[in-house]
């Protein structure tokens, strides 16, 4: 990793021609941007994540993202602001991903106890299997893994309201399935 940028040193804004050239995949121009911002991005991520090695990895990820998205920079803000926003997004994505993985590991490490009645467990599993894949995946994230509606929406790439509606619909369908099975078994 490049040497840390000195504290209190203002980030120099690159010449707009360099940014435009880099957006056109000019490797020398992009290298100039990397050299100018690498230490600042790493320092920002190190403080955000409190992890030197992860900051180094995410600095690389940040510059990959910058390379892919450079053509979207509209010169409406300082370039340094845009670069650090890309770095912040990479860091935030990593923190979210870590929280999701930790919850998943916790959920898998301590499976919920099965229903005492093995027949009831089989009925519930069969009822869940009747759900459409979209209802099933949403319900499982909320009920089995304990995700909030917001986390579920992020994981599935859907609006939070859609996640709530899917869980509502899944519960309603399960209740109907289990009621019908209970009535059929009582005959």
PDB file of C-alpha atoms in Angstrom:
ATOM      1  CA  UNK A   1       0.000   0.000   0.000  1.00  0.00           C
ATOM      2  CA  UNK A   2       1.194   3.505  -0.720  1.00  0.00           C
ATOM      3  CA  UNK A   3       2.376   5.625   2.162  1.00  0.00           C
ATOM      4  CA  UNK A   4      -0.379   7.222   4.150  1.00  0.00           C
ATOM      5  CA  UNK A   5      -1.278  10.739   3.067  1.00  0.00           C
ATOM      6  CA  UNK A   6      -0.177  13.309   5.629  1.00  0.00           C
ATOM      7  CA  UNK A   7      -2.873  14.462   8.014  1.00  0.00           C
ATOM      8  CA  UNK A   8      -4.544  17.718   7.049  1.00  0.00           C
ATOM      9  CA  UNK A   9      -3.290  17.697   3.460  1.00  0.00           C
ATOM     10  CA  UNK A  10      -6.038  18.817   1.105  1.00  0.00           C
ATOM     11  CA  UNK A  11      -6.758  16.548  -1.784  1.00  0.00           C
ATOM     12  CA  UNK A  12      -5.700  18.108  -5.064  1.00  0.00           C
ATOM     13  CA  UNK A  13      -8.366  18.083  -7.742  1.00  0.00           C
ATOM     14  CA  UNK A  14      -7.159  16.593 -11.030  1.00  0.00           C
ATOM     15  CA  UNK A  15      -7.303  18.440 -14.297  1.00  0.00           C
ATOM     16  CA  UNK A  16     -10.711  17.765 -15.903  1.00  0.00           C
ATOM     17  CA  UNK A  17      -8.859  16.613 -19.037  1.00  0.00           C
ATOM     18  CA  UNK A  18      -7.269  13.810 -17.020  1.00  0.00           C
ATOM     19  CA  UNK A  19     -10.677  12.714 -15.737  1.00  0.00           C
ATOM     20  CA  UNK A  20     -12.148  12.769 -19.253  1.00  0.00           C
ATOM     21  CA  UNK A  21      -9.187  10.815 -20.634  1.00  0.00           C
ATOM     22  CA  UNK A  22      -9.466   8.226 -17.854  1.00  0.00           C
ATOM     23  CA  UNK A  23     -13.210   7.927 -18.545  1.00  0.00           C
ATOM     24  CA  UNK A  24     -12.201   7.054 -22.139  1.00  0.00           C
ATOM     25  CA  UNK A  25     -10.023   4.234 -20.713  1.00  0.00           C
ATOM     26  CA  UNK A  26      -6.701   6.055 -21.048  1.00  0.00           C
ATOM     27  CA  UNK A  27      -4.580   3.883 -18.709  1.00  0.00           C
ATOM     28  CA  UNK A  28      -1.964   6.581 -18.060  1.00  0.00           C
ATOM     29  CA  UNK A  29      -4.666   9.081 -17.040  1.00  0.00           C
ATOM     30  CA  UNK A  30      -6.356   6.525 -14.810  1.00  0.00           C
ATOM     31  CA  UNK A  31      -2.989   5.669 -13.238  1.00  0.00           C
ATOM     32  CA  UNK A  32      -2.543   9.352 -12.454  1.00  0.00           C
ATOM     33  CA  UNK A  33      -5.913   9.377 -10.658  1.00  0.00           C
ATOM     34  CA  UNK A  34      -5.031   6.234  -8.700  1.00  0.00           C
ATOM     35  CA  UNK A  35      -1.696   7.697  -7.594  1.00  0.00           C
ATOM     36  CA  UNK A  36      -3.371  10.958  -6.552  1.00  0.00           C
ATOM     37  CA  UNK A  37      -6.168   9.332  -4.505  1.00  0.00           C
ATOM     38  CA  UNK A  38      -4.942   5.920  -3.372  1.00  0.00           C
ATOM     39  CA  UNK A  39      -3.526   7.024  -0.012  1.00  0.00           C
ATOM     40  CA  UNK A  40      -6.560   9.209   0.740  1.00  0.00           C
ATOM     41  CA  UNK A  41      -9.013   6.414  -0.074  1.00  0.00           C
ATOM     42  CA  UNK A  42      -7.059   3.895   1.989  1.00  0.00           C
ATOM     43  CA  UNK A  43      -6.855   6.264   4.964  1.00  0.00           C
ATOM     44  CA  UNK A  44     -10.578   6.985   4.780  1.00  0.00           C
ATOM     45  CA  UNK A  45     -11.462   3.270   4.611  1.00  0.00           C
ATOM     46  CA  UNK A  46      -9.007   2.355   7.373  1.00  0.00           C
ATOM     47  CA  UNK A  47     -10.741   4.767   9.722  1.00  0.00           C
ATOM     48  CA  UNK A  48     -14.187   3.704   8.564  1.00  0.00           C
ATOM     49  CA  UNK A  49     -13.520  -0.028   8.973  1.00  0.00           C
ATOM     50  CA  UNK A  50     -10.764  -0.025  11.601  1.00  0.00           C
ATOM     51  CA  UNK A  51      -8.964  -2.760   9.639  1.00  0.00           C
ATOM     52  CA  UNK A  52      -5.793  -2.088   7.630  1.00  0.00           C
ATOM     53  CA  UNK A  53      -5.955  -5.209   5.444  1.00  0.00           C
ATOM     54  CA  UNK A  54      -9.643  -4.786   4.661  1.00  0.00           C
ATOM     55  CA  UNK A  55      -9.040  -1.113   3.863  1.00  0.00           C
ATOM     56  CA  UNK A  56      -6.376  -2.196   1.391  1.00  0.00           C
ATOM     57  CA  UNK A  57      -8.729  -4.691  -0.293  1.00  0.00           C
ATOM     58  CA  UNK A  58     -11.529  -2.161  -0.455  1.00  0.00           C
ATOM     59  CA  UNK A  59      -9.211   0.508  -1.827  1.00  0.00           C
ATOM     60  CA  UNK A  60      -8.644  -1.810  -4.778  1.00  0.00           C
ATOM     61  CA  UNK A  61     -12.394  -2.443  -5.019  1.00  0.00           C
ATOM     62  CA  UNK A  62     -12.989   1.319  -4.933  1.00  0.00           C
ATOM     63  CA  UNK A  63     -10.698   1.914  -7.891  1.00  0.00           C
ATOM     64  CA  UNK A  64     -12.311  -0.914  -9.823  1.00  0.00           C
ATOM     65  CA  UNK A  65     -15.673   0.762  -9.215  1.00  0.00           C
ATOM     66  CA  UNK A  66     -14.248   4.154 -10.186  1.00  0.00           C
ATOM     67  CA  UNK A  67     -12.841   2.719 -13.404  1.00  0.00           C
ATOM     68  CA  UNK A  68     -16.232   1.210 -14.293  1.00  0.00           C
ATOM     69  CA  UNK A  69     -18.253   4.296 -13.325  1.00  0.00           C
ATOM     70  CA  UNK A  70     -15.925   7.120 -14.289  1.00  0.00           C
ATOM     71  CA  UNK A  71     -18.021   7.898 -17.352  1.00  0.00           C
ATOM     72  CA  UNK A  72     -20.916   8.810 -14.995  1.00  0.00           C
ATOM     73  CA  UNK A  73     -18.999  11.608 -13.260  1.00  0.00           C
ATOM     74  CA  UNK A  74     -20.786  14.819 -14.280  1.00  0.00           C
ATOM     75  CA  UNK A  75     -18.418  17.502 -12.868  1.00  0.00           C
ATOM     76  CA  UNK A  76     -21.231  18.788 -10.611  1.00  0.00           C
ATOM     77  CA  UNK A  77     -19.148  18.234  -7.492  1.00  0.00           C
ATOM     78  CA  UNK A  78     -15.481  18.010  -6.662  1.00  0.00           C
ATOM     79  CA  UNK A  79     -13.906  14.876  -8.070  1.00  0.00           C
ATOM     80  CA  UNK A  80     -12.432  14.094  -4.640  1.00  0.00           C
ATOM     81  CA  UNK A  81     -15.946  14.148  -3.156  1.00  0.00           C
ATOM     82  CA  UNK A  82     -17.137  11.703  -5.811  1.00  0.00           C
ATOM     83  CA  UNK A  83     -14.136   9.395  -5.262  1.00  0.00           C
ATOM     84  CA  UNK A  84     -14.630   9.320  -1.484  1.00  0.00           C
ATOM     85  CA  UNK A  85     -18.342   8.654  -1.966  1.00  0.00           C
ATOM     86  CA  UNK A  86     -17.451   5.612  -4.088  1.00  0.00           C
ATOM     87  CA  UNK A  87     -15.097   4.510  -1.286  1.00  0.00           C
ATOM     88  CA  UNK A  88     -17.805   5.070   1.337  1.00  0.00           C
ATOM     89  CA  UNK A  89     -20.233   2.960  -0.680  1.00  0.00           C
ATOM     90  CA  UNK A  90     -17.669   0.155  -0.963  1.00  0.00           C
ATOM     91  CA  UNK A  91     -17.072   0.292   2.804  1.00  0.00           C
ATOM     92  CA  UNK A  92     -20.782   0.415   3.610  1.00  0.00           C
ATOM     93  CA  UNK A  93     -21.449  -2.527   1.286  1.00  0.00           C
ATOM     94  CA  UNK A  94     -18.736  -4.511   3.057  1.00  0.00           C
ATOM     95  CA  UNK A  95     -20.131  -3.695   6.519  1.00  0.00           C
ATOM     96  CA  UNK A  96     -23.624  -4.784   5.424  1.00  0.00           C
ATOM     97  CA  UNK A  97     -22.232  -7.954   3.921  1.00  0.00           C
ATOM     98  CA  UNK A  98     -20.360  -8.743   7.156  1.00  0.00           C
ATOM     99  CA  UNK A  99     -23.535  -8.264   9.220  1.00  0.00           C
ATOM    100  CA  UNK A 100     -25.518 -10.513   6.864  1.00  0.00           C
ATOM    101  CA  UNK A 101     -22.849 -13.226   6.961  1.00  0.00           C
ATOM    102  CA  UNK A 102     -22.675 -13.034  10.761  1.00  0.00           C
ATOM    103  CA  UNK A 103     -26.455 -13.408  11.047  1.00  0.00           C
ATOM    104  CA  UNK A 104     -26.430 -16.304   8.604  1.00  0.00           C
ATOM    105  CA  UNK A 105     -23.636 -18.063  10.494  1.00  0.00           C
ATOM    106  CA  UNK A 106     -25.503 -17.517  13.778  1.00  0.00           C
ATOM    107  CA  UNK A 107     -28.744 -18.814  12.292  1.00  0.00           C
ATOM    108  CA  UNK A 108     -27.054 -21.900  10.851  1.00  0.00           C
ATOM    109  CA  UNK A 109     -25.080 -22.566  14.038  1.00  0.00           C
ATOM    110  CA  UNK A 110     -28.187 -22.684  16.193  1.00  0.00           C
ATOM    111  CA  UNK A 111     -31.056 -24.142  14.200  1.00  0.00           C
ATOM    112  CA  UNK A 112     -34.474 -23.625  15.724  1.00  0.00           C
ATOM    113  CA  UNK A 113     -35.779 -26.648  17.554  1.00  0.00           C
ATOM    114  CA  UNK A 114     -38.132 -28.720  15.417  1.00  0.00           C
ATOM    115  CA  UNK A 115     -41.777 -28.883  16.437  1.00  0.00           C
ATOM    116  CA  UNK A 116     -42.330 -31.513  19.108  1.00  0.00           C
ATOM    117  CA  UNK A 117     -44.803 -33.309  16.906  1.00  0.00           C
ATOM    118  CA  UNK A 118     -42.946 -34.799  13.905  1.00  0.00           C
ATOM    119  CA  UNK A 119     -46.179 -34.875  11.907  1.00  0.00           C
ATOM    120  CA  UNK A 120     -46.682 -31.153  12.470  1.00  0.00           C
ATOM    121  CA  UNK A 121     -43.112 -30.484  11.299  1.00  0.00           C
ATOM    122  CA  UNK A 122     -43.767 -32.464   8.112  1.00  0.00           C
ATOM    123  CA  UNK A 123     -47.042 -30.592   7.557  1.00  0.00           C
ATOM    124  CA  UNK A 124     -45.307 -27.225   7.980  1.00  0.00           C
ATOM    125  CA  UNK A 125     -42.483 -28.222   5.608  1.00  0.00           C
ATOM    126  CA  UNK A 126     -44.998 -29.420   3.020  1.00  0.00           C
ATOM    127  CA  UNK A 127     -47.014 -26.213   3.379  1.00  0.00           C
ATOM    128  CA  UNK A 128     -43.881 -24.076   2.949  1.00  0.00           C
ATOM    129  CA  UNK A 129     -43.020 -26.107  -0.168  1.00  0.00           C
ATOM    130  CA  UNK A 130     -46.334 -25.039  -1.744  1.00  0.00           C
ATOM    131  CA  UNK A 131     -45.300 -21.370  -1.640  1.00  0.00           C
ATOM    132  CA  UNK A 132     -43.969 -19.758  -4.795  1.00  0.00           C
ATOM    133  CA  UNK A 133     -40.185 -19.331  -4.734  1.00  0.00           C
ATOM    134  CA  UNK A 134     -40.488 -15.548  -4.215  1.00  0.00           C
ATOM    135  CA  UNK A 135     -42.837 -15.954  -1.248  1.00  0.00           C
ATOM    136  CA  UNK A 136     -40.778 -18.816   0.176  1.00  0.00           C
ATOM    137  CA  UNK A 137     -37.415 -16.997   0.010  1.00  0.00           C
ATOM    138  CA  UNK A 138     -38.864 -13.849   1.561  1.00  0.00           C
ATOM    139  CA  UNK A 139     -40.583 -15.759   4.376  1.00  0.00           C
ATOM    140  CA  UNK A 140     -37.457 -17.808   5.118  1.00  0.00           C
ATOM    141  CA  UNK A 141     -35.256 -14.711   5.396  1.00  0.00           C
ATOM    142  CA  UNK A 142     -37.663 -13.121   7.875  1.00  0.00           C
ATOM    143  CA  UNK A 143     -38.811 -16.160   9.860  1.00  0.00           C
ATOM    144  CA  UNK A 144     -35.847 -18.529   9.740  1.00  0.00           C
ATOM    145  CA  UNK A 145     -32.917 -16.107   9.576  1.00  0.00           C
ATOM    146  CA  UNK A 146     -34.482 -13.255  11.548  1.00  0.00           C
ATOM    147  CA  UNK A 147     -33.828 -10.577   8.930  1.00  0.00           C
ATOM    148  CA  UNK A 148     -35.765  -7.355   9.267  1.00  0.00           C
ATOM    149  CA  UNK A 149     -37.986  -6.358   6.366  1.00  0.00           C
ATOM    150  CA  UNK A 150     -35.391  -3.775   5.340  1.00  0.00           C
ATOM    151  CA  UNK A 151     -32.565  -6.336   5.376  1.00  0.00           C
ATOM    152  CA  UNK A 152     -34.729  -8.790   3.468  1.00  0.00           C
ATOM    153  CA  UNK A 153     -35.519  -6.147   0.873  1.00  0.00           C
ATOM    154  CA  UNK A 154     -31.804  -5.347   0.479  1.00  0.00           C
ATOM    155  CA  UNK A 155     -30.884  -9.019   0.171  1.00  0.00           C
ATOM    156  CA  UNK A 156     -33.523  -9.605  -2.510  1.00  0.00           C
ATOM    157  CA  UNK A 157     -33.171  -6.253  -4.274  1.00  0.00           C
ATOM    158  CA  UNK A 158     -36.818  -5.319  -3.770  1.00  0.00           C
ATOM    159  CA  UNK A 159     -38.630  -2.441  -2.032  1.00  0.00           C
ATOM    160  CA  UNK A 160     -39.250  -2.895   1.694  1.00  0.00           C
ATOM    161  CA  UNK A 161     -43.017  -2.706   1.143  1.00  0.00           C
ATOM    162  CA  UNK A 162     -42.796  -5.591  -1.309  1.00  0.00           C
ATOM    163  CA  UNK A 163     -40.944  -7.684   1.282  1.00  0.00           C
ATOM    164  CA  UNK A 164     -43.674  -6.958   3.855  1.00  0.00           C
ATOM    165  CA  UNK A 165     -46.411  -7.865   1.392  1.00  0.00           C
ATOM    166  CA  UNK A 166     -44.714 -11.116   0.402  1.00  0.00           C
ATOM    167  CA  UNK A 167     -44.336 -12.200   4.025  1.00  0.00           C
ATOM    168  CA  UNK A 168     -47.991 -11.300   4.692  1.00  0.00           C
ATOM    169  CA  UNK A 169     -49.107 -13.296   1.636  1.00  0.00           C
ATOM    170  CA  UNK A 170     -46.889 -16.251   2.584  1.00  0.00           C
ATOM    171  CA  UNK A 171     -48.237 -16.363   6.148  1.00  0.00           C
ATOM    172  CA  UNK A 172     -51.800 -16.120   4.872  1.00  0.00           C
ATOM    173  CA  UNK A 173     -51.240 -18.958   2.390  1.00  0.00           C
ATOM    174  CA  UNK A 174     -49.531 -21.111   5.051  1.00  0.00           C
ATOM    175  CA  UNK A 175     -52.399 -20.573   7.465  1.00  0.00           C
ATOM    176  CA  UNK A 176     -54.838 -21.616   4.750  1.00  0.00           C
ATOM    177  CA  UNK A 177     -52.759 -24.696   3.816  1.00  0.00           C
ATOM    178  CA  UNK A 178     -52.350 -25.828   7.425  1.00  0.00           C
ATOM    179  CA  UNK A 179     -56.029 -25.242   8.187  1.00  0.00           C
ATOM    180  CA  UNK A 180     -57.073 -27.268   5.146  1.00  0.00           C
ATOM    181  CA  UNK A 181     -54.658 -30.091   6.057  1.00  0.00           C
ATOM    182  CA  UNK A 182     -55.950 -30.098   9.625  1.00  0.00           C
ATOM    183  CA  UNK A 183     -59.548 -30.298   8.443  1.00  0.00           C
ATOM    184  CA  UNK A 184     -58.728 -33.077   5.950  1.00  0.00           C
ATOM    185  CA  UNK A 185     -56.960 -35.066   8.657  1.00  0.00           C
ATOM    186  CA  UNK A 186     -59.940 -34.728  11.023  1.00  0.00           C
ATOM    187  CA  UNK A 187     -62.379 -36.308   8.523  1.00  0.00           C
TER     188      UNK A 187
END
